[in-house]
Amino acid sequence: MKALVARLDSFGDVLLAGPAVRAVAAAADQVTFWCGPRGEPAARLLPGIDDVLVWEAPWEGVHPPAVDPPTVHAMTERLRAGEFDTALVLTSFHQSPLPAALLLRLAGVGRIGAESTDHPGSLLDVRHRRLPGRHEAEAALDTAGAMGFALPPSDDGALRVNPPPDTVSLTGNGPYVVVHPGASVPARAWSPARCAEAVTLLADAGHRVVVTGGEDERRLTRYVSGDVAVDLGGRTAPRVLAGVLRGAGAVVCGNTGPAHLAAAVGTPVVSLFAPVVPAERWGPYRVPAVLLGDQRAPCAGSRARDCPVPGHPCLEQVTAADVVRSVQKLLKETE
């Protein structure tokens, strides 16, 4: 059986699809993952995937491309060429799987399943309805289950990536804590000043600190690192970042992709979690974690990209001392 799993949005979302992918892979002869450009690096880290199909869909992302009929037709033909027997379309609770399902139907895929709030007409063969209170990783696995795909008994259902490389040449020898100050959504980021203060206090408390960030975050990581931390801004491709996070005693970050990557390598997380989306759905999954931030702030559930409340109180009320205490708590619990 040739199977396709679709998750067309971001890096972290694709990581959360990992358990569902492994469930499909347990039954399929070949698994292709259909994703967008932002999710591709994560897709290439997931166990169980044989091929990755990348396309920037006009219904996904903050700045999606315009609908271009030749491009849509070309994508449909690429799907047809895959000769897939079945397809699982994964989305978040606020997204519709139906545009992707339409292309898959036009491509001749025999059996298509997804979670769908909207009536799917003839687009879905299996329409799953989300159970209340489910984490995004669990919801994806539930949808795979509705399609008849289950994890083998030996698989505990945690997030997982292929083994990352040794990164001691970047981090240096000895224990360390990672601080990742950036976030893809501004409303989910702790302020640079608070991050820098936390790095200083962690160093004062005797912790060696490594600061990570993307290529476009070099200025931020340099500022946050100061003269007390190892600055790896712009130096860690996703697979390398997985290795850096795996080696850490704990990771301090917001609700962003590296939080899920830390969970996928089994590292405890101090989660600076803005409640614009619910923590029960998006918090660090199946790893020891401390959740910081006012989860009942006025922005709760708003899905805002920029904080709608002056002063960003849900996160700015968190102090650097709170972070240090949380790191020490996790390190003690995991000794």
Coordinates of C-alpha atoms in Angstrom, one line a residue:
M1 CA 0.0 0.0 0.0
K2 CA 1.2 3.5 -0.9
A3 CA 0.1 6.1 1.6
L4 CA 0.3 9.9 1.8
V5 CA 0.1 12.0 4.9
A6 CA -0.5 15.7 4.4
R7 CA 0.3 18.5 6.9
L8 CA 0.8 21.7 5.0
D9 CA 1.7 24.2 7.6
S10 CA 4.6 24.9 10.0
F11 CA 7.6 23.2 11.4
G12 CA 6.1 22.5 14.8
D13 CA 2.8 21.3 13.4
V14 CA 4.7 18.7 11.3
L15 CA 6.6 17.4 14.3
L16 CA 3.3 16.9 16.1
A17 CA 2.1 14.7 13.2
G18 CA 5.0 12.3 13.9
P19 CA 3.1 9.7 15.9
A20 CA 0.3 9.6 13.3
V21 CA 3.0 9.2 10.5
R22 CA 4.4 6.2 12.4
A23 CA 1.0 4.7 12.7
V24 CA 0.5 4.9 8.9
A25 CA 4.0 3.6 8.3
A26 CA 3.3 0.5 10.5
A27 CA 0.7 -0.6 7.9
A28 CA 2.0 0.9 4.6
D29 CA 4.7 -0.2 2.2
Q30 CA 5.6 3.4 1.4
V31 CA 4.8 6.7 3.1
T32 CA 5.0 10.1 1.3
F33 CA 4.7 13.2 3.4
W34 CA 3.0 16.2 1.7
C35 CA 4.0 19.5 3.3
G36 CA 4.7 23.2 2.8
P37 CA 8.2 24.8 2.7
R38 CA 8.0 25.8 6.4
G39 CA 7.3 22.2 7.4
E40 CA 9.7 20.5 5.1
P41 CA 12.8 20.6 7.5
A42 CA 10.7 18.9 10.1
A43 CA 9.3 16.3 7.7
R44 CA 12.8 15.2 6.8
L45 CA 13.5 14.5 10.5
L46 CA 10.5 12.2 11.1
P47 CA 10.8 8.4 11.2
G48 CA 8.6 6.4 8.9
I49 CA 8.7 8.8 5.9
D50 CA 10.1 7.5 2.6
D51 CA 9.6 10.6 0.4
V52 CA 8.7 14.3 0.9
L53 CA 6.5 16.2 -1.4
V54 CA 6.7 20.0 -1.0
W55 CA 4.1 22.6 -2.1
E56 CA 3.2 26.0 -0.8
A57 CA -0.6 25.8 -0.7
P58 CA -2.7 28.9 -1.3
W59 CA -4.9 28.2 1.7
E60 CA -2.1 27.9 4.3
G61 CA 0.2 30.4 6.1
V62 CA 0.0 34.1 6.9
H63 CA 1.1 35.2 3.4
P64 CA -0.1 32.4 1.1
P65 CA 0.5 32.6 -2.6
A66 CA -2.2 33.5 -5.0
V67 CA -4.3 30.8 -6.5
D68 CA -2.6 30.0 -9.8
P69 CA -4.5 27.4 -11.9
P70 CA -1.4 26.0 -13.7
T71 CA 0.4 25.6 -10.4
V72 CA -2.6 23.8 -8.8
H73 CA -2.9 21.6 -11.9
A74 CA 0.8 20.7 -11.7
M75 CA 0.4 19.8 -8.0
T76 CA -2.6 17.6 -8.8
E77 CA -0.6 15.8 -11.5
R78 CA 2.3 15.3 -9.0
L79 CA -0.2 13.7 -6.6
R80 CA -1.6 11.5 -9.4
A81 CA 1.9 10.3 -10.4
G82 CA 2.3 9.1 -6.8
E83 CA -0.4 6.5 -7.4
F84 CA -1.4 6.7 -3.7
D85 CA -3.9 4.2 -2.4
T86 CA -4.8 6.2 0.6
A87 CA -4.3 9.7 2.1
L88 CA -4.5 11.1 5.6
V89 CA -5.0 14.9 5.7
L90 CA -3.9 16.4 9.1
T91 CA -4.9 19.9 10.1
S92 CA -5.2 22.0 13.3
F93 CA -8.6 22.4 14.9
H94 CA -9.2 25.7 13.1
Q95 CA -8.2 24.6 9.6
S96 CA -10.2 22.9 6.9
P97 CA -8.8 19.7 5.3
L98 CA -11.2 20.0 2.3
P99 CA -9.0 22.0 -0.2
A100 CA -6.3 19.4 0.1
A101 CA -8.9 16.6 0.0
L102 CA -10.2 18.1 -3.3
L103 CA -6.8 17.9 -4.9
L104 CA -6.3 14.4 -3.7
R105 CA -9.7 13.4 -5.1
L106 CA -8.9 15.0 -8.4
A107 CA -5.6 13.1 -8.4
G108 CA -7.5 9.8 -8.1
V109 CA -6.5 8.8 -4.6
G110 CA -8.8 5.9 -3.6
R111 CA -9.4 6.6 0.1
I112 CA -9.1 9.9 1.9
G113 CA -9.6 10.7 5.6
A114 CA -9.4 13.8 7.8
E115 CA -10.8 15.5 10.8
S116 CA -13.5 17.9 9.5
T117 CA -15.9 20.3 11.1
D118 CA -17.4 21.2 7.8
H119 CA -19.6 18.8 5.8
P120 CA -17.1 17.1 3.4
G121 CA -19.6 16.0 0.7
S122 CA -17.8 13.4 -1.5
L123 CA -14.3 14.7 -0.6
L124 CA -13.7 12.4 2.3
D125 CA -14.2 8.7 2.7
V126 CA -13.5 8.9 6.5
R127 CA -14.7 12.0 8.3
H128 CA -13.3 12.1 11.9
R129 CA -14.6 14.5 14.6
R130 CA -12.1 15.7 17.2
L131 CA -12.6 14.6 20.8
P132 CA -12.6 17.5 23.3
G133 CA -9.4 18.3 25.2
R134 CA -7.0 16.4 22.9
H135 CA -3.5 17.6 22.3
E136 CA -2.7 18.2 18.6
A137 CA -0.4 15.1 18.5
E138 CA -3.2 13.0 20.0
A139 CA -5.8 14.5 17.7
A140 CA -3.7 13.6 14.7
L141 CA -3.2 10.1 16.0
D142 CA -6.9 9.8 16.6
T143 CA -7.6 10.7 13.0
A144 CA -5.1 8.1 11.8
G145 CA -6.9 5.6 14.0
A146 CA -10.2 6.5 12.3
M147 CA -8.6 5.5 9.1
G148 CA -7.6 2.2 10.6
F149 CA -3.9 3.0 11.3
A150 CA -2.6 2.2 14.8
L151 CA 0.8 2.4 16.4
P152 CA 2.4 -1.0 17.1
P153 CA 2.4 -2.0 20.8
S154 CA 6.1 -1.2 21.1
D155 CA 5.5 2.5 20.2
D156 CA 4.6 4.7 23.1
G157 CA 3.2 7.5 20.9
A158 CA 5.7 10.2 22.0
L159 CA 7.2 12.7 19.6
R160 CA 10.3 11.4 17.9
V161 CA 12.8 12.3 15.3
N162 CA 15.6 10.4 13.5
P163 CA 18.8 10.2 15.6
P164 CA 20.5 13.7 15.5
P165 CA 24.3 14.2 15.3
D166 CA 26.6 14.7 18.2
T167 CA 27.0 18.5 18.7
V168 CA 29.6 18.8 21.4
S169 CA 31.8 20.6 18.9
L170 CA 29.3 23.4 19.0
T171 CA 28.1 23.3 22.6
G172 CA 31.4 22.4 24.3
N173 CA 31.8 19.7 27.0
G174 CA 29.7 19.5 30.1
P175 CA 26.1 20.1 31.1
Y176 CA 24.2 23.0 29.7
V177 CA 20.8 24.7 29.4
V178 CA 19.4 26.0 26.2
V179 CA 17.6 29.3 25.9
H180 CA 15.7 29.8 22.6
P181 CA 14.4 33.4 22.6
G182 CA 12.7 33.6 19.2
A183 CA 9.3 32.6 18.1
S184 CA 7.6 32.5 14.7
V185 CA 4.6 34.5 16.1
P186 CA 5.4 37.7 18.0
A187 CA 2.6 37.2 20.5
R188 CA 4.3 34.0 21.7
A189 CA 7.7 35.5 22.4
W190 CA 9.2 36.6 25.7
S191 CA 10.9 40.0 25.4
P192 CA 14.6 40.0 24.5
A193 CA 15.4 41.9 27.7
R194 CA 13.7 39.3 29.9
C195 CA 15.6 36.5 27.9
A196 CA 18.9 38.3 28.4
E197 CA 18.2 38.7 32.1
A198 CA 17.3 35.0 32.4
V199 CA 20.6 34.0 30.7
T200 CA 22.6 36.1 33.1
L201 CA 20.8 34.7 36.2
L202 CA 21.1 31.1 34.9
A203 CA 24.9 31.7 34.5
D204 CA 25.0 33.3 38.0
A205 CA 23.3 30.2 39.3
G206 CA 26.1 28.0 37.9
H207 CA 24.5 26.8 34.7
R208 CA 26.3 26.8 31.4
V209 CA 23.9 28.4 28.9
V210 CA 23.6 27.9 25.1
V211 CA 21.4 30.3 23.1
T212 CA 19.9 29.1 19.8
G213 CA 18.1 30.9 17.0
G214 CA 17.6 30.9 13.3
E215 CA 19.7 32.7 10.6
D216 CA 17.4 35.7 10.8
E217 CA 17.7 35.8 14.6
R218 CA 21.5 36.4 14.9
R219 CA 21.1 39.9 16.3
L220 CA 18.6 38.6 18.9
T221 CA 20.8 35.7 20.0
R222 CA 23.9 37.9 20.2
Y223 CA 22.0 40.3 22.5
V224 CA 20.5 37.6 24.7
S225 CA 23.8 35.7 25.0
G226 CA 25.7 38.8 26.2
D227 CA 29.2 37.7 27.3
V228 CA 28.0 34.7 29.5
A229 CA 26.5 32.3 27.0
V230 CA 27.4 30.3 23.9
D231 CA 25.8 32.0 21.0
L232 CA 24.6 29.5 18.3
G233 CA 22.4 31.9 16.4
G234 CA 22.2 31.0 12.8
R235 CA 24.5 28.0 13.3
T236 CA 22.0 25.1 13.8
A237 CA 20.1 23.6 10.9
P238 CA 17.1 21.6 12.2
R239 CA 18.9 18.3 12.5
V240 CA 21.8 20.0 14.3
L241 CA 19.4 21.9 16.5
A242 CA 17.9 18.5 17.5
G243 CA 21.3 17.4 18.6
V244 CA 21.9 20.6 20.6
L245 CA 18.5 20.2 22.3
R246 CA 19.0 16.5 23.0
G247 CA 22.2 17.3 24.9
A248 CA 20.6 20.0 27.1
G249 CA 19.5 19.4 30.6
A250 CA 16.5 21.7 29.9
V251 CA 15.3 24.0 27.2
V252 CA 13.7 27.5 27.9
C253 CA 11.5 28.7 25.0
G254 CA 8.1 29.9 23.9
N255 CA 5.4 28.0 22.1
T256 CA 7.3 27.5 19.0
G257 CA 8.9 24.8 16.9
P258 CA 12.0 24.1 19.0
A259 CA 9.7 23.4 22.0
H260 CA 8.3 20.4 20.1
L261 CA 11.7 19.5 18.8
A262 CA 12.9 19.4 22.4
A263 CA 10.0 17.1 23.3
A264 CA 10.9 14.9 20.3
V265 CA 14.4 14.3 21.7
G266 CA 13.1 13.9 25.2
T267 CA 14.4 17.1 26.8
P268 CA 12.5 18.8 29.5
V269 CA 11.0 22.2 28.6
V270 CA 10.4 25.4 30.5
S271 CA 7.6 26.7 28.4
L272 CA 6.9 30.5 28.2
F273 CA 3.4 29.9 26.9
A274 CA 1.3 32.8 25.8
P275 CA -2.4 31.6 25.9
V276 CA -3.4 32.9 22.5
V277 CA -3.8 29.2 21.8
P278 CA -4.6 26.6 24.5
A279 CA -1.7 24.9 26.2
E280 CA -3.7 21.6 26.5
R281 CA -3.5 21.4 22.7
W282 CA 0.0 22.9 22.0
G283 CA 2.1 22.5 25.1
P284 CA 5.3 20.4 25.2
Y285 CA 4.1 16.8 24.7
R286 CA 5.0 13.8 26.9
V287 CA 8.1 15.4 28.4
P288 CA 8.7 17.0 31.9
A289 CA 7.7 20.6 31.6
V290 CA 6.9 23.7 33.6
L291 CA 4.4 26.1 32.0
L292 CA 4.9 29.8 32.7
G293 CA 2.6 32.6 31.7
D294 CA -0.9 33.7 32.7
Q295 CA -3.2 31.2 30.9
R296 CA -6.3 33.3 31.8
A297 CA -5.0 36.5 30.3
P298 CA -7.4 38.6 28.2
C299 CA -5.7 37.3 25.0
A300 CA -6.5 33.7 25.8
G301 CA -7.9 31.8 22.8
S302 CA -7.6 34.7 20.5
R303 CA -5.0 33.1 18.1
A304 CA -3.5 36.6 17.9
R305 CA -0.2 36.9 16.1
D306 CA 0.6 40.2 17.8
C307 CA -0.3 40.7 21.4
P308 CA -3.7 42.6 21.6
V309 CA -3.0 43.7 25.3
P310 CA -0.6 46.6 26.0
G311 CA 2.5 45.4 27.7
H312 CA 2.2 41.8 26.8
P313 CA 1.2 40.9 30.4
C314 CA 0.7 37.2 30.0
L315 CA 4.4 36.7 29.5
E316 CA 6.0 39.9 30.8
Q317 CA 4.8 39.1 34.3
V318 CA 7.1 36.1 34.2
T319 CA 10.5 37.0 35.7
A320 CA 14.0 35.7 35.1
A321 CA 14.0 34.3 38.6
D322 CA 10.9 32.3 37.7
V323 CA 12.7 30.7 34.8
V324 CA 15.8 29.9 36.9
R325 CA 13.6 28.2 39.6
S326 CA 11.8 26.2 36.9
V327 CA 15.0 25.1 35.3
Q328 CA 16.4 23.9 38.6
K329 CA 13.1 22.1 39.4
L330 CA 13.3 20.2 36.1
L331 CA 16.9 19.4 36.5
K332 CA 16.3 18.0 40.0
E333 CA 13.3 15.9 38.8
T334 CA 15.3 14.4 36.0
E335 CA 18.6 13.6 37.8

